[in-house]
Structures are given as structure tokens and as C-alpha cells.
Amino acid sequence: MPELTLDIIIVSAILIASLSLLITEIIAVDKTAMGIMVALAITGILSPAETISGFANPAVITVGAMFLLTHALIRTGAVGFISERILHFSKGNKTRAIILILSTVAIASAFINNTPVVVLFIPIVMGLSCECDFSPSKLLIPISYVSILAGTCTLIGTSTNIIVSDLSTQFGFEPLTMFELSRVGIPIAIIGGIFLFFISPRILPGRTAPVCEMDETKLNRYIAELIVSRNSPLIGEEHIIEHAREQLGLSVIEVFRNGNIFDPVRSLIAIKQGDIFLVKGSAEDIVLCLKKQTLELAHGEEGMAFGHGLKDDLIIELIVPPMSRLLREKLLSTKLQNDPEIKIIAIRSRRHHYSYRKIKSVKLKIGDTILVRCPREKLSKIRNSNEFIVIEDIHHSMIDTEKARMAAIIFVGVVLFASTGFADILICSLTGVFLMTLTHCLRLKDAYRSLESEVLLLIVGTIALGLAMQKTGATRLYADAFLSLFDGKNPDTVLFGVILLSSLCTHILSNNATAVLLLPIAVTTAASLGADPKPFIIGICFGASACFATPIGYQTNLLVYGPGRYRFSDYMKLGLPLNIMVVVLSALLIPFFWPFFTPI
């Protein structure tokens, strides 16, 4: 085992500090990444050229190019057209619609970044719930999980695979081919998809969609926040859902108390003065309730009178997606607040609720849900801004839909040329972006936001940290320490440990950071065993993407948290068995296709 030198101690301290910051998110991820590079340079662990070498890493350029290609496919409608066909072919049949949605999400996520795929399908699922009287919370977590499972089926399905492939070449191994991972990824995705189809309806809560898109042919129903007044007859009532439905004609969706959120379906609570209800009902029922002073408007705003301007005003929910420029901005400093015609009612941030009077200091995060009232004509502007996802919006407007065919042809060409080995994936992806811009399928000015600079900068920072760990001998030290846990065990057991360790780490770090930090350890561990490192490299791909047990480890899990009205435990109940299944199946299947020892 290598000696514990001062350089190893310094790198270890930087590693621990980095992990703490990435887990707690005390500061932004991109600032943490820059801090890693600054610390390594100042301490002299890395030279200036080594510190910024990640910017020239082919994996970073390839991942960025794939973000741009994905943006072109989404914005031209190449993917949106498929999603609209799903609703058409489902013909109101819930089972058929669920199978079509899960299959389409899986196929799309195998070839393009899964975050925008899930972004696209959230409003589709919410719209389906309105059309078919279906609970969206039964399907939103499954589409996130299916997108993750399918992402491991191809080289370009997730940026993690691209990074692992490129880093493995730096260790002197062959890069992964386009469909090399499919041999294990497809069986796992199929088994996982079947598991989700049959088990998720039994485990996940049956929450109704609080907002459904306004339809002139249907009775208009509105969302409102109503507060329990001092003399309200509802005080002490425990069965508030039944009481509100039978006596007031209102559907109680959630109860807010002291900033905390209670689900009245799950939690039997006695109503107190000051409790706030998120309710859905007709304008007449809401107005009648206010006149009787059973409940009052939570915010006391004059502009919130229901029944006025039914055709012009909508109350809608907006989700903050990963590509929004408003992340970490204060809500009241955004254009949404500065527009006099848009009224912000409340914001939901994971399991906390902030009424209008309490949102002055709230900063937006991925997956936050904002409840607003706005004129109908403002809706198209919000849709096209890319700053928010409009819940229950069936992706009405696409930009340059006549370019969809060209965008699809270019992308298929990228996949074909990369998979046949005609050119490197980096060259193919850059060529695809170039052709997208030449044919006006992609406007770079609009697409730069889709680069997800946080992700790219995090990759650069963790590449620098991985290089420092390897240069100082920290990687070998950690590998030997890890190997000691499996002293005397066979390579199959050690591979299981590597995959399990990767899966645990990816629940608290990003999947990309996990892959960069653990790949050198996996390769060094394989060398210590005298085994072929390839099975361990493949194991990192599957382990780093096996993030199902929490909402915080993967962007798509966080995206569906708000609109699905989930609890942390919902991810545990469905995701933990899926996580175990993926880890075990990976450990069993990988050695079958990539043996530890080459036969003589």
C-alpha cells in the first residue's frame, strides 16, 4: 500500500470538502467545480495546464454537442410529434397509453439526453391524466426511472457513458462502441420496465392532478389557496376531504401548515385556524365558500376574485427545469414577478410551501412548482421562454416544425456513423451540430442554454480532481483500502462491490462525478486482482446510473417530484428494489459478456 504523503492528505482534504459541498449544495455546483480547480492549482498538486486539461477533454466536448443535438430535436418537434401520436393512438385507454409512454421514453432516452425527454413528457402525462381521469403520480416516477434505465443501453444514452468511454482510453483501453452496453443494458431495461409497469400502480400514491388545462367544452375548475378563518366551522374537522367535497363542492388537494405540506389522503390531521388549503373547484363554489366566510383567500389580494374573466384568465402551475436561467434567482426578481398581468400565488419547493407573503427570499431550484394566475394570451409566451414547463400543457407550440424531418435525418446519421466506426463519436456529434446550424434546425443563440454549463463545468472539475488523485497516488491508496474489504474474494464479488459503491455514491453525487472519481479506483482494483479492467469499467457505467432510491441524485427524479406531489419515501419504496435489481443483474450479466480473464 502506498505511503500516506502530504500530497495525498491535501488531495483527500479537497476531495472531502468537494463531496460535502456537492452533497449539501451550500454553494452552486459550478462554483464548487471551479473551487476544486483553484485549490489543486494553488496547492501545487497540478500544474496550470493539468488543472484546465478537462476543458480540452473529448468527453466534455462530446457531451456538450449531444446537448445541442437534443435541443434541436426537441425544438423542431421531431420528438414532440411522436409524443402527440401517443395521445392519438392511446384513444383514451389508460393501459395502452402507459405502455406507449414508457416505451417512447425508453427509446428516446437511449439516444438523446434523458432530462429534456422527461421535461417533454411531464406535460404529456399530466394532460393524459386529465383526458383519461388518470393519476399522474402513478406514472411520473416510472418515466424518470425508465429514462435512466434506457440511458445505459447505448454510448450516447447518458453523458456518463461518454465520460467513462473517454477516460478508459486514457488508461490505454479501447473506447466503448455505440451499442456495446446494449448487451446488458437492454435486458435490464426490459426487466426494469416490466417491474415498473406492474408494481408502480400498487406502490405509488394515487394523486389527482391539481390543475387541468382549460377546455371551453368543459366546466371551468380553478385552483385557489384558501385559509381557515378564526370562526370557521372547519376547525377540528379531521375528514376534510369528504367534508369539503360534500358540503363545499371543493376538492382539497393539500394542506399547508407553518410552511409544511400535508397530504390529506395520507395524513389524518385535525384542521386548525390558519391552515391553508390548496383546493380545486368551480368559480361558483369558491365564491360561495368565500361569501359564507367558511374560508378566506390566503393572500387577501383584490385581483383574485373568481368568476371574473373566465375566458381570459387561467391559474396554472409552472415547473423550473434544469435549463432555466432563473435557477438560484429570487422569484420576486424574475420577469414573472415584474409582469403586471401575471400574479404569483405561491411556490412549492420540494416538501415546503411558501405563500406569497413568504417568498421574498426564496431562490428557485430544479423542480420547484410555481402557482400563477395569468391572461390566456400570456401562456404562449411562457411556453416559448424555456424558463418554465407549463404543467398539463400538451406541448402546443413547436418552433420550426418544418425542420423536424431534417433534424431527425441528421441525428440518425450521427448515430449510424458513430456506431459503424466510420468516425469518432466526437467528430460525429460536432458534425451533427454543424449541419443542424447550416440547415437552421438549430440556432446557436437559443441553444447555448441547453449546454447545461453546470454539468460541463462539474465534469471538468472532477476530471482535474481525478487526475490529482492518480498523480499523487491517492487512487492506489483508496483502491487498496477498498480491496481490503474483499480480501480473498473472487473478482465477481469485487465487481459487485464496485457497482454497489458506484450506486451508493451516485445517490449523493451526480452520476458524472461518481464515474470520474471511481473509474481510476476500479481500474486500479482490477489490476491488483490481475483481472481484465473492462468488466469493472462497464460496471461503473451501470452503477453510476443506478440512482432510483432518492429524488436528489438525478435531475429527472427531481423534476417529477413537484408535479407528482411525491414524498421522499415514494422513491425509496419503488426505487430501492429497482436499485437492488439493477446492481445484482449488472454484477451477474457483465462477466458473462466481458470475462475477467482471457482464455489462453
Coordinates of C-alpha atoms in Angstrom, one line a residue:
M1 CA 0.0 0.0 0.0
P2 CA 1.4 3.5 -0.9
E3 CA 2.7 5.7 1.9
L4 CA 0.4 8.5 3.2
T5 CA 2.2 11.6 1.8
L6 CA 1.4 15.3 2.3
D7 CA 0.1 15.5 -1.3
I8 CA -2.3 12.6 -0.6
I9 CA -3.5 14.3 2.5
I10 CA -4.1 17.6 0.6
V11 CA -6.0 15.8 -2.2
S12 CA -8.0 13.9 0.3
A13 CA -9.0 17.1 2.1
I14 CA -10.0 18.7 -1.2
L15 CA -12.0 15.6 -2.1
I16 CA -13.8 15.6 1.3
A17 CA -14.6 19.3 1.0
S18 CA -15.8 18.8 -2.6
L19 CA -18.1 15.9 -1.6
S20 CA -19.5 17.9 1.3
L21 CA -20.3 20.9 -0.9
L22 CA -21.8 18.8 -3.7
I23 CA -24.0 17.0 -1.3
T24 CA -25.2 20.0 0.7
E25 CA -25.3 22.4 -2.2
I26 CA -24.3 25.2 0.1
I27 CA -22.8 26.9 -3.0
A28 CA -23.7 26.2 -6.6
V29 CA -22.3 23.1 -8.3
D30 CA -20.3 25.1 -10.9
K31 CA -18.7 27.2 -8.1
T32 CA -17.7 24.0 -6.4
A33 CA -16.1 22.8 -9.6
M34 CA -14.1 26.0 -10.0
G35 CA -13.1 25.8 -6.4
I36 CA -11.7 22.3 -7.0
M37 CA -9.5 23.5 -9.8
V38 CA -8.4 26.6 -7.9
A39 CA -7.5 24.5 -4.8
L40 CA -5.5 22.0 -6.8
A41 CA -3.6 24.7 -8.7
I42 CA -2.8 26.9 -5.6
T43 CA -1.5 23.9 -3.6
G44 CA 0.7 22.9 -6.5
I45 CA -0.8 19.4 -6.8
L46 CA -1.5 20.2 -10.5
S47 CA 0.3 22.5 -12.9
P48 CA -1.9 25.2 -14.6
A49 CA -2.0 23.1 -17.8
E50 CA -3.1 20.0 -15.9
T51 CA -5.7 22.0 -13.9
I52 CA -7.6 23.1 -17.0
S53 CA -6.9 20.0 -19.1
G54 CA -10.6 18.9 -18.6
F55 CA -11.7 21.8 -20.9
A56 CA -10.0 20.0 -23.8
N57 CA -11.2 16.6 -22.8
P58 CA -13.1 15.0 -25.7
A59 CA -15.8 13.8 -23.3
V60 CA -16.7 17.4 -22.3
I61 CA -17.0 18.5 -26.0
T62 CA -19.0 15.4 -26.9
V63 CA -21.4 15.8 -24.1
G64 CA -21.9 19.5 -24.9
A65 CA -22.5 18.6 -28.6
M66 CA -25.1 16.0 -27.6
F67 CA -26.9 18.6 -25.5
L68 CA -27.2 20.8 -28.6
L69 CA -28.4 17.9 -30.8
T70 CA -31.0 17.1 -28.3
H71 CA -32.1 20.7 -28.1
A72 CA -32.6 20.7 -31.9
L73 CA -34.7 17.5 -31.8
I74 CA -36.9 18.9 -29.1
R75 CA -37.4 22.4 -30.5
T76 CA -38.1 21.3 -34.1
G77 CA -40.8 19.0 -32.9
A78 CA -39.1 15.8 -34.0
V79 CA -39.7 14.3 -30.6
G80 CA -42.9 16.3 -29.9
F81 CA -44.6 14.8 -32.9
I82 CA -44.0 11.3 -31.6
S83 CA -45.4 12.3 -28.2
E84 CA -48.6 13.7 -29.8
R85 CA -49.0 10.5 -31.7
I86 CA -49.0 8.6 -28.4
L87 CA -52.0 10.6 -27.2
H88 CA -53.7 9.9 -30.5
F89 CA -53.1 6.2 -30.6
S90 CA -54.0 5.7 -26.9
K91 CA -57.6 6.6 -27.7
G92 CA -58.4 7.1 -24.0
N93 CA -57.2 3.7 -23.0
K94 CA -55.0 4.1 -19.9
T95 CA -53.2 0.8 -20.2
R96 CA -52.3 1.4 -23.8
A97 CA -51.3 5.0 -23.1
I98 CA -49.0 3.9 -20.3
I99 CA -47.3 1.3 -22.4
L100 CA -46.8 3.7 -25.3
I101 CA -45.4 6.5 -23.0
L102 CA -42.9 4.2 -21.2
S103 CA -41.8 2.7 -24.5
T104 CA -41.4 6.0 -26.2
V105 CA -39.5 7.5 -23.2
A106 CA -37.2 4.5 -23.2
I107 CA -36.4 4.6 -27.0
A108 CA -35.9 8.4 -26.9
S109 CA -33.7 8.2 -23.8
A110 CA -31.4 5.6 -25.3
F111 CA -30.3 8.1 -27.9
I112 CA -30.8 11.6 -26.5
N113 CA -30.2 13.2 -23.1
N114 CA -33.0 11.9 -20.8
T115 CA -33.5 15.2 -19.0
P116 CA -35.3 17.0 -21.9
V117 CA -37.2 13.8 -22.7
V118 CA -38.7 13.8 -19.2
V119 CA -39.2 17.6 -19.4
L120 CA -41.2 16.9 -22.6
F121 CA -43.3 14.1 -21.1
I122 CA -44.3 15.7 -17.8
P123 CA -47.0 17.8 -19.5
I124 CA -47.9 14.9 -21.7
V125 CA -48.5 12.7 -18.6
M126 CA -50.4 15.5 -16.9
G127 CA -52.5 16.0 -19.9
L128 CA -53.2 12.3 -20.1
S129 CA -54.4 12.3 -16.5
C130 CA -56.9 15.0 -17.4
E131 CA -58.1 13.2 -20.5
C132 CA -58.4 9.7 -19.0
D133 CA -59.1 10.6 -15.4
F134 CA -55.7 9.1 -14.5
S135 CA -53.5 9.8 -11.6
P136 CA -50.2 11.3 -12.9
S137 CA -48.4 10.3 -9.7
K138 CA -48.7 6.7 -10.8
L139 CA -46.6 7.4 -13.9
L140 CA -44.2 10.3 -13.3
I141 CA -41.6 8.5 -11.3
P142 CA -41.7 5.5 -13.7
I143 CA -40.9 7.7 -16.7
S144 CA -37.9 9.1 -14.8
Y145 CA -36.7 5.6 -13.9
V146 CA -37.3 4.2 -17.4
S147 CA -35.3 7.1 -18.9
I148 CA -32.4 6.3 -16.6
L149 CA -32.6 2.6 -17.4
A150 CA -32.7 3.2 -21.2
G151 CA -29.8 5.7 -21.0
T152 CA -27.5 2.8 -20.1
C153 CA -28.3 0.9 -23.3
T154 CA -26.1 3.0 -25.7
L155 CA -22.9 5.0 -25.6
I156 CA -24.8 8.3 -26.1
G157 CA -27.8 7.5 -23.9
T158 CA -26.2 9.3 -21.0
S159 CA -23.2 11.6 -20.6
T160 CA -21.8 9.2 -18.0
N161 CA -21.2 6.6 -20.6
I162 CA -19.4 9.0 -22.9
I163 CA -17.2 10.1 -20.0
V164 CA -16.4 6.6 -18.9
S165 CA -15.5 5.6 -22.5
D166 CA -13.2 8.6 -22.9
L167 CA -11.5 8.1 -19.6
S168 CA -10.9 4.4 -20.2
T169 CA -8.9 5.3 -23.3
Q170 CA -6.6 7.4 -21.1
F171 CA -5.8 4.2 -19.2
G172 CA -4.9 2.5 -22.5
F173 CA -8.1 0.6 -23.1
E174 CA -10.4 0.6 -26.1
P175 CA -13.3 3.1 -26.1
L176 CA -16.9 1.8 -25.8
T177 CA -18.7 1.3 -29.1
M178 CA -22.2 2.7 -29.7
F179 CA -24.1 -0.5 -28.8
E180 CA -21.6 -2.3 -26.7
L181 CA -23.5 -1.6 -23.5
S182 CA -26.8 -2.9 -25.1
R183 CA -25.9 -6.5 -24.3
V184 CA -26.5 -5.8 -20.6
G185 CA -28.5 -2.6 -20.8
I186 CA -31.4 -3.8 -22.9
P187 CA -32.2 -6.9 -20.7
I188 CA -32.0 -4.8 -17.6
A189 CA -34.2 -2.0 -19.1
I190 CA -36.8 -4.5 -20.2
I191 CA -36.9 -6.3 -16.8
G192 CA -37.0 -2.9 -15.1
G193 CA -39.7 -1.6 -17.3
I194 CA -41.9 -4.7 -16.7
F195 CA -41.3 -4.2 -12.9
L196 CA -42.4 -0.6 -13.1
F197 CA -45.4 -1.3 -15.2
F198 CA -46.9 -3.9 -12.7
I199 CA -45.5 -2.6 -9.4
S200 CA -45.7 1.2 -9.5
P201 CA -49.5 1.3 -9.7
R202 CA -49.6 -0.7 -6.4
I203 CA -46.9 1.3 -4.6
L204 CA -47.2 4.9 -5.7
P205 CA -49.9 7.2 -4.4
G206 CA -53.0 8.0 -6.4
R207 CA -52.9 11.7 -6.5
T208 CA -55.2 13.7 -8.8
A209 CA -53.8 16.5 -11.0
P210 CA -54.5 19.8 -9.2
V211 CA -54.7 21.7 -12.4
C212 CA -56.1 20.6 -15.7
E213 CA -55.8 22.6 -18.9
M214 CA -58.8 24.8 -19.5
D215 CA -61.2 23.4 -22.1
E216 CA -64.0 25.6 -23.4
T217 CA -66.2 22.5 -23.6
K218 CA -65.8 21.5 -20.0
L219 CA -66.8 23.1 -16.7
N220 CA -64.1 25.5 -15.7
R221 CA -62.4 24.5 -12.5
Y222 CA -59.9 26.7 -10.7
I223 CA -57.1 26.3 -8.2
A224 CA -57.2 28.5 -5.1
E225 CA -55.4 28.8 -1.8
L226 CA -57.9 29.4 1.0
I227 CA -57.1 29.9 4.6
V228 CA -59.1 28.7 7.7
S229 CA -60.5 31.8 9.4
R230 CA -60.9 32.3 13.2
N231 CA -64.6 31.2 13.4
S232 CA -64.6 28.7 10.5
P233 CA -66.8 25.6 11.1
L234 CA -64.0 23.5 9.7
I235 CA -61.8 23.9 12.8
G236 CA -61.3 20.5 14.4
E237 CA -62.6 18.6 11.3
E238 CA -60.5 15.5 10.6
H239 CA -62.1 14.1 7.4
I240 CA -61.6 17.3 5.5
I241 CA -61.6 15.7 2.0
E242 CA -65.1 14.2 2.4
H243 CA -66.4 17.3 4.2
A244 CA -65.1 19.8 1.6
R245 CA -66.4 17.7 -1.3
E246 CA -69.9 17.1 0.2
Q247 CA -70.5 20.4 2.0
L248 CA -68.5 22.9 -0.1
G249 CA -68.2 21.2 -3.5
L250 CA -64.4 21.6 -3.4
S251 CA -61.6 19.1 -3.8
V252 CA -58.9 19.6 -1.2
I253 CA -55.5 18.7 -2.7
E254 CA -53.1 19.7 0.0
V255 CA -53.0 21.3 3.4
F256 CA -50.2 23.8 4.3
R257 CA -49.3 24.4 8.0
N258 CA -46.4 26.5 9.1
G259 CA -44.7 26.1 5.7
N260 CA -45.0 22.3 5.8
I261 CA -47.1 20.3 3.3
F262 CA -49.6 17.7 4.4
D263 CA -51.4 15.2 2.1
P264 CA -54.9 14.8 3.4
V265 CA -55.2 11.5 1.7
R266 CA -52.3 10.1 3.7
S267 CA -52.3 12.2 6.8
L268 CA -55.4 12.4 9.0
I269 CA -55.0 15.8 10.7
A270 CA -57.4 18.0 12.7
I271 CA -57.9 21.3 11.0
K272 CA -56.6 24.4 12.8
Q273 CA -57.1 28.1 12.4
G274 CA -54.5 29.5 9.9
D275 CA -54.3 26.2 7.9
I276 CA -54.1 26.9 4.2
F277 CA -55.9 24.6 1.7
L278 CA -54.9 24.1 -1.9
V279 CA -58.4 23.4 -3.4
K280 CA -59.9 22.9 -6.9
G281 CA -63.4 23.8 -7.7
S282 CA -65.7 25.8 -9.9
A283 CA -65.7 29.5 -9.7
E284 CA -69.3 29.4 -8.2
D285 CA -68.4 27.0 -5.4
I286 CA -65.2 29.0 -4.5
V287 CA -67.1 32.3 -4.5
L288 CA -69.9 30.9 -2.4
C289 CA -67.4 29.5 0.1
L290 CA -65.8 32.9 0.4
K291 CA -69.2 34.7 0.9
K292 CA -70.1 32.3 3.7
Q293 CA -66.7 33.1 5.3
T294 CA -66.1 29.4 5.8
L295 CA -62.7 30.1 4.2
E296 CA -60.9 33.2 3.1
L297 CA -58.4 33.9 0.3
A298 CA -55.0 33.1 1.7
H299 CA -53.4 36.3 0.4
G300 CA -56.2 38.8 0.6
E301 CA -55.4 40.1 -2.9
E302 CA -58.1 42.1 -4.7
G303 CA -57.2 40.7 -8.1
M304 CA -58.1 37.1 -7.1
A305 CA -61.8 37.4 -7.4
F306 CA -63.1 34.2 -9.0
G307 CA -65.7 34.2 -11.7
H308 CA -64.3 37.3 -13.4
G309 CA -62.7 37.0 -16.8
L310 CA -63.3 33.2 -17.0
K311 CA -62.3 33.1 -20.7
D312 CA -59.2 35.3 -20.3
D313 CA -57.6 34.3 -17.1
L314 CA -56.0 31.0 -16.2
I315 CA -54.5 29.7 -13.0
I316 CA -51.6 27.4 -13.9
E317 CA -48.6 25.6 -12.4
L318 CA -45.1 26.1 -13.7
I319 CA -42.1 23.9 -13.1
V320 CA -38.5 25.1 -13.1
P321 CA -36.5 22.9 -15.4
P322 CA -32.7 22.3 -15.3
M323 CA -32.0 24.5 -18.3
S324 CA -33.8 27.6 -16.9
R325 CA -31.7 30.7 -16.5
L326 CA -33.7 31.5 -13.3
L327 CA -32.1 28.8 -11.2
R328 CA -30.9 30.3 -7.9
E329 CA -32.5 33.6 -8.7
K330 CA -35.0 35.1 -6.3
L331 CA -38.5 34.5 -7.5
L332 CA -39.6 38.1 -7.0
S333 CA -36.7 39.4 -9.1
T334 CA -37.7 37.5 -12.2
K335 CA -39.7 38.7 -15.2
L336 CA -42.6 36.6 -14.0
Q337 CA -43.0 38.9 -11.0
N338 CA -42.3 42.1 -12.9
D339 CA -45.1 41.4 -15.4
P340 CA -48.1 43.4 -14.1
E341 CA -50.6 41.0 -15.7
I342 CA -49.1 37.8 -14.1
K343 CA -50.0 37.2 -10.4
I344 CA -47.7 34.9 -8.4
I345 CA -49.9 33.0 -5.9
A346 CA -47.4 30.6 -4.2
I347 CA -44.3 28.4 -4.7
R348 CA -43.8 24.9 -3.7
S349 CA -40.1 23.8 -3.1
R350 CA -39.9 20.1 -2.6
R351 CA -41.7 19.5 0.7
H352 CA -42.0 23.2 1.7
H353 CA -44.7 25.6 0.7
Y354 CA -44.3 29.4 0.5
S355 CA -47.3 31.7 0.3
Y356 CA -47.0 35.0 -1.5
R357 CA -46.1 36.9 1.7
K358 CA -43.2 34.5 2.4
I359 CA -41.5 34.1 -1.0
K360 CA -39.4 37.3 -1.0
S361 CA -36.2 35.4 -0.1
V362 CA -36.9 32.1 -1.9
K363 CA -34.4 31.2 -4.6
L364 CA -35.5 28.9 -7.4
K365 CA -34.3 25.3 -7.6
I366 CA -34.8 22.5 -10.1
G367 CA -38.3 21.1 -9.8
D368 CA -39.8 24.0 -7.9
T369 CA -43.5 24.5 -8.7
I370 CA -44.9 28.0 -9.0
L371 CA -48.7 28.7 -8.9
V372 CA -49.6 31.8 -11.0
R373 CA -52.6 33.5 -12.5
C374 CA -52.1 34.9 -16.0
P375 CA -54.1 36.0 -19.0
R376 CA -54.6 33.3 -21.6
E377 CA -52.7 35.2 -24.3
K378 CA -49.6 35.2 -22.0
L379 CA -49.4 31.4 -22.0
S380 CA -47.7 31.0 -25.3
K381 CA -45.0 33.5 -24.2
I382 CA -44.4 31.4 -21.1
R383 CA -44.3 28.2 -23.1
N384 CA -41.7 29.5 -25.5
S385 CA -39.4 31.0 -22.9
N386 CA -37.7 27.7 -21.9
E387 CA -37.7 29.1 -18.3
F388 CA -40.6 27.0 -17.2
I389 CA -42.6 23.9 -18.0
V390 CA -46.3 24.5 -18.1
I391 CA -48.0 21.6 -16.3
E392 CA -50.8 19.9 -18.1
D393 CA -49.8 21.7 -21.3
I394 CA -49.8 19.3 -24.3
H395 CA -46.7 20.9 -25.8
H396 CA -48.9 23.2 -28.0
S397 CA -46.2 25.2 -29.8
M398 CA -43.1 24.0 -31.5
I399 CA -40.6 26.1 -33.3
D400 CA -39.7 25.5 -36.9
T401 CA -41.7 22.3 -37.1
E402 CA -41.0 22.1 -40.8
K403 CA -37.3 21.3 -39.9
A404 CA -38.3 18.2 -37.9
R405 CA -37.6 15.8 -40.7
M406 CA -34.2 17.3 -41.4
A407 CA -33.2 17.3 -37.7
A408 CA -34.2 13.6 -37.4
I409 CA -32.2 12.7 -40.5
I410 CA -29.1 14.5 -39.2
F411 CA -29.4 12.8 -35.8
V412 CA -29.9 9.4 -37.3
G413 CA -26.8 10.0 -39.4
V414 CA -24.8 10.9 -36.3
V415 CA -25.8 7.6 -34.7
L416 CA -25.1 5.5 -37.7
F417 CA -21.7 6.9 -38.5
A418 CA -20.6 6.7 -34.8
S419 CA -22.0 3.1 -34.4
T420 CA -20.3 1.8 -37.5
G421 CA -17.0 3.2 -36.6
F422 CA -16.8 5.4 -39.6
A423 CA -15.8 8.3 -37.4
D424 CA -15.2 9.0 -33.7
I425 CA -18.3 10.0 -31.6
L426 CA -16.7 13.4 -31.0
I427 CA -16.4 14.1 -34.7
C428 CA -19.8 12.8 -35.5
S429 CA -21.5 14.9 -32.8
L430 CA -19.7 18.1 -33.8
T431 CA -20.6 17.4 -37.4
G432 CA -24.2 16.9 -36.5
V433 CA -24.3 20.3 -34.6
F434 CA -22.6 22.0 -37.6
L435 CA -25.2 20.5 -40.0
M436 CA -28.0 21.4 -37.7
T437 CA -26.9 25.1 -37.7
L438 CA -26.4 25.1 -41.5
T439 CA -29.9 23.8 -42.1
H440 CA -31.4 26.2 -39.5
C441 CA -32.6 23.3 -37.3
L442 CA -30.6 24.8 -34.5
R443 CA -30.0 28.5 -33.7
L444 CA -26.9 28.6 -31.5
K445 CA -28.1 31.8 -29.9
D446 CA -31.1 30.0 -28.5
A447 CA -29.3 26.6 -27.9
Y448 CA -26.5 27.8 -25.6
R449 CA -28.7 27.5 -22.6
S450 CA -29.2 23.8 -23.4
L451 CA -25.5 23.2 -22.9
E452 CA -26.1 22.8 -19.2
S453 CA -22.9 24.6 -18.3
E454 CA -23.2 23.4 -14.7
V455 CA -22.9 19.8 -15.8
L456 CA -20.0 20.5 -18.1
L457 CA -18.0 22.5 -15.5
L458 CA -18.6 19.8 -12.9
I459 CA -17.1 17.2 -15.4
V460 CA -14.1 19.5 -15.9
G461 CA -13.6 20.0 -12.2
T462 CA -13.9 16.3 -11.3
I463 CA -11.6 15.3 -14.1
A464 CA -9.0 17.6 -12.5
L465 CA -9.6 16.0 -9.2
G466 CA -9.4 12.5 -10.6
L467 CA -6.1 13.4 -12.3
A468 CA -4.7 14.8 -9.0
M469 CA -5.8 11.6 -7.2
Q470 CA -4.0 9.5 -9.8
K471 CA -0.9 11.7 -9.8
T472 CA -0.4 11.7 -6.0
G473 CA -1.1 8.0 -5.6
A474 CA -4.4 8.6 -3.7
T475 CA -6.2 6.5 -6.2
R476 CA -4.0 3.5 -5.5
L477 CA -4.3 4.1 -1.7
Y478 CA -8.1 4.1 -1.9
A479 CA -8.1 1.1 -4.2
D480 CA -6.0 -0.9 -1.8
A481 CA -8.2 0.1 1.1
F482 CA -11.3 -0.8 -0.9
L483 CA -9.8 -4.1 -2.0
S484 CA -9.0 -5.0 1.7
L485 CA -12.8 -5.2 2.3
F486 CA -12.9 -8.0 -0.2
D487 CA -9.6 -9.7 0.8
G488 CA -9.5 -13.2 -0.6
K489 CA -12.8 -12.7 -2.6
N490 CA -13.1 -13.6 -6.2
P491 CA -13.4 -10.9 -9.0
D492 CA -17.2 -11.5 -9.2
T493 CA -17.7 -10.3 -5.6
V494 CA -15.3 -7.4 -6.1
L495 CA -17.2 -6.3 -9.2
F496 CA -20.5 -6.4 -7.2
G497 CA -18.8 -4.2 -4.6
V498 CA -17.6 -1.7 -7.3
I499 CA -21.1 -1.5 -8.8
L500 CA -22.7 -1.2 -5.3
L501 CA -20.2 1.6 -4.3
S502 CA -20.9 3.5 -7.6
S503 CA -24.7 3.2 -7.0
L504 CA -24.4 4.5 -3.4
C505 CA -22.2 7.4 -4.4
T506 CA -24.4 8.5 -7.3
H507 CA -27.3 9.0 -4.8
I508 CA -25.4 11.8 -3.1
L509 CA -23.3 13.0 -6.0
S510 CA -24.0 13.4 -9.7
N511 CA -23.6 10.3 -11.9
N512 CA -20.8 12.1 -13.8
A513 CA -18.9 13.0 -10.7
T514 CA -19.2 9.4 -9.4
A515 CA -17.9 8.0 -12.7
V516 CA -14.9 10.3 -12.8
L517 CA -13.9 9.7 -9.2
L518 CA -14.4 5.9 -9.1
L519 CA -13.2 4.9 -12.5
P520 CA -9.5 5.2 -11.6
I521 CA -10.2 3.2 -8.4
A522 CA -12.0 0.5 -10.3
V523 CA -9.2 0.1 -12.9
T524 CA -6.5 0.0 -10.2
T525 CA -8.5 -2.5 -8.2
A526 CA -8.8 -4.8 -11.3
A527 CA -5.0 -4.6 -11.9
S528 CA -4.5 -5.6 -8.2
L529 CA -6.6 -8.7 -8.9
G530 CA -4.8 -9.5 -12.1
A531 CA -8.1 -9.3 -13.9
D532 CA -9.2 -7.5 -17.1
P533 CA -10.4 -4.0 -16.1
K534 CA -13.1 -4.0 -18.8
P535 CA -15.8 -5.6 -16.7
F536 CA -15.1 -3.0 -13.9
I537 CA -15.3 -0.1 -16.4
I538 CA -18.6 -1.4 -17.7
G539 CA -19.7 -1.8 -14.0
I540 CA -19.0 1.9 -13.4
C541 CA -21.4 2.7 -16.3
F542 CA -24.3 0.8 -14.8
G543 CA -23.5 1.6 -11.1
A544 CA -23.2 5.3 -11.7
S545 CA -26.6 5.4 -13.4
A546 CA -28.3 3.2 -10.8
C547 CA -29.9 6.1 -8.9
F548 CA -33.5 5.3 -8.1
A549 CA -33.8 5.4 -4.3
T550 CA -33.8 9.2 -3.7
P551 CA -35.1 12.2 -5.7
I552 CA -31.8 14.2 -5.2
G553 CA -29.3 12.1 -7.0
Y554 CA -30.6 12.5 -10.6
Q555 CA -32.2 15.5 -12.3
T556 CA -35.1 13.7 -13.8
N557 CA -36.1 12.3 -10.3
L558 CA -36.1 15.8 -9.0
L559 CA -38.1 17.1 -12.0
V560 CA -41.1 14.9 -11.3
Y561 CA -41.0 15.5 -7.5
G562 CA -43.2 18.6 -7.6
P563 CA -45.8 17.7 -10.2
G564 CA -46.2 14.2 -8.8
R565 CA -46.7 15.6 -5.2
Y566 CA -44.3 12.8 -4.0
R567 CA -42.7 12.2 -0.7
F568 CA -39.1 11.1 -0.2
S569 CA -40.4 7.7 0.8
D570 CA -42.1 7.1 -2.5
Y571 CA -38.7 7.0 -4.2
M572 CA -37.5 4.6 -1.5
K573 CA -40.4 2.2 -1.8
L574 CA -40.2 1.9 -5.6
G575 CA -36.6 2.8 -6.3
L576 CA -34.8 0.7 -3.7
P577 CA -35.9 -2.7 -5.0
L578 CA -35.3 -1.4 -8.6
N579 CA -31.8 -0.3 -7.4
I580 CA -31.0 -3.7 -5.9
M581 CA -32.3 -5.4 -9.1
V582 CA -30.1 -3.3 -11.4
V583 CA -27.0 -3.8 -9.2
V584 CA -27.5 -7.5 -8.9
L585 CA -28.3 -8.1 -12.6
S586 CA -25.3 -6.0 -13.7
A587 CA -23.0 -8.0 -11.5
L588 CA -24.4 -11.2 -12.9
L589 CA -24.5 -10.3 -16.6
I590 CA -21.3 -8.2 -17.1
P591 CA -18.8 -11.1 -16.5
F592 CA -20.8 -13.2 -19.0
F593 CA -20.1 -10.8 -21.8
W594 CA -16.8 -9.3 -20.6
P595 CA -14.8 -12.1 -18.8
F596 CA -12.3 -11.3 -16.1
F597 CA -9.6 -13.5 -17.6
T598 CA -8.9 -14.0 -21.3
P599 CA -8.8 -17.7 -22.1
I600 CA -5.4 -18.9 -23.3

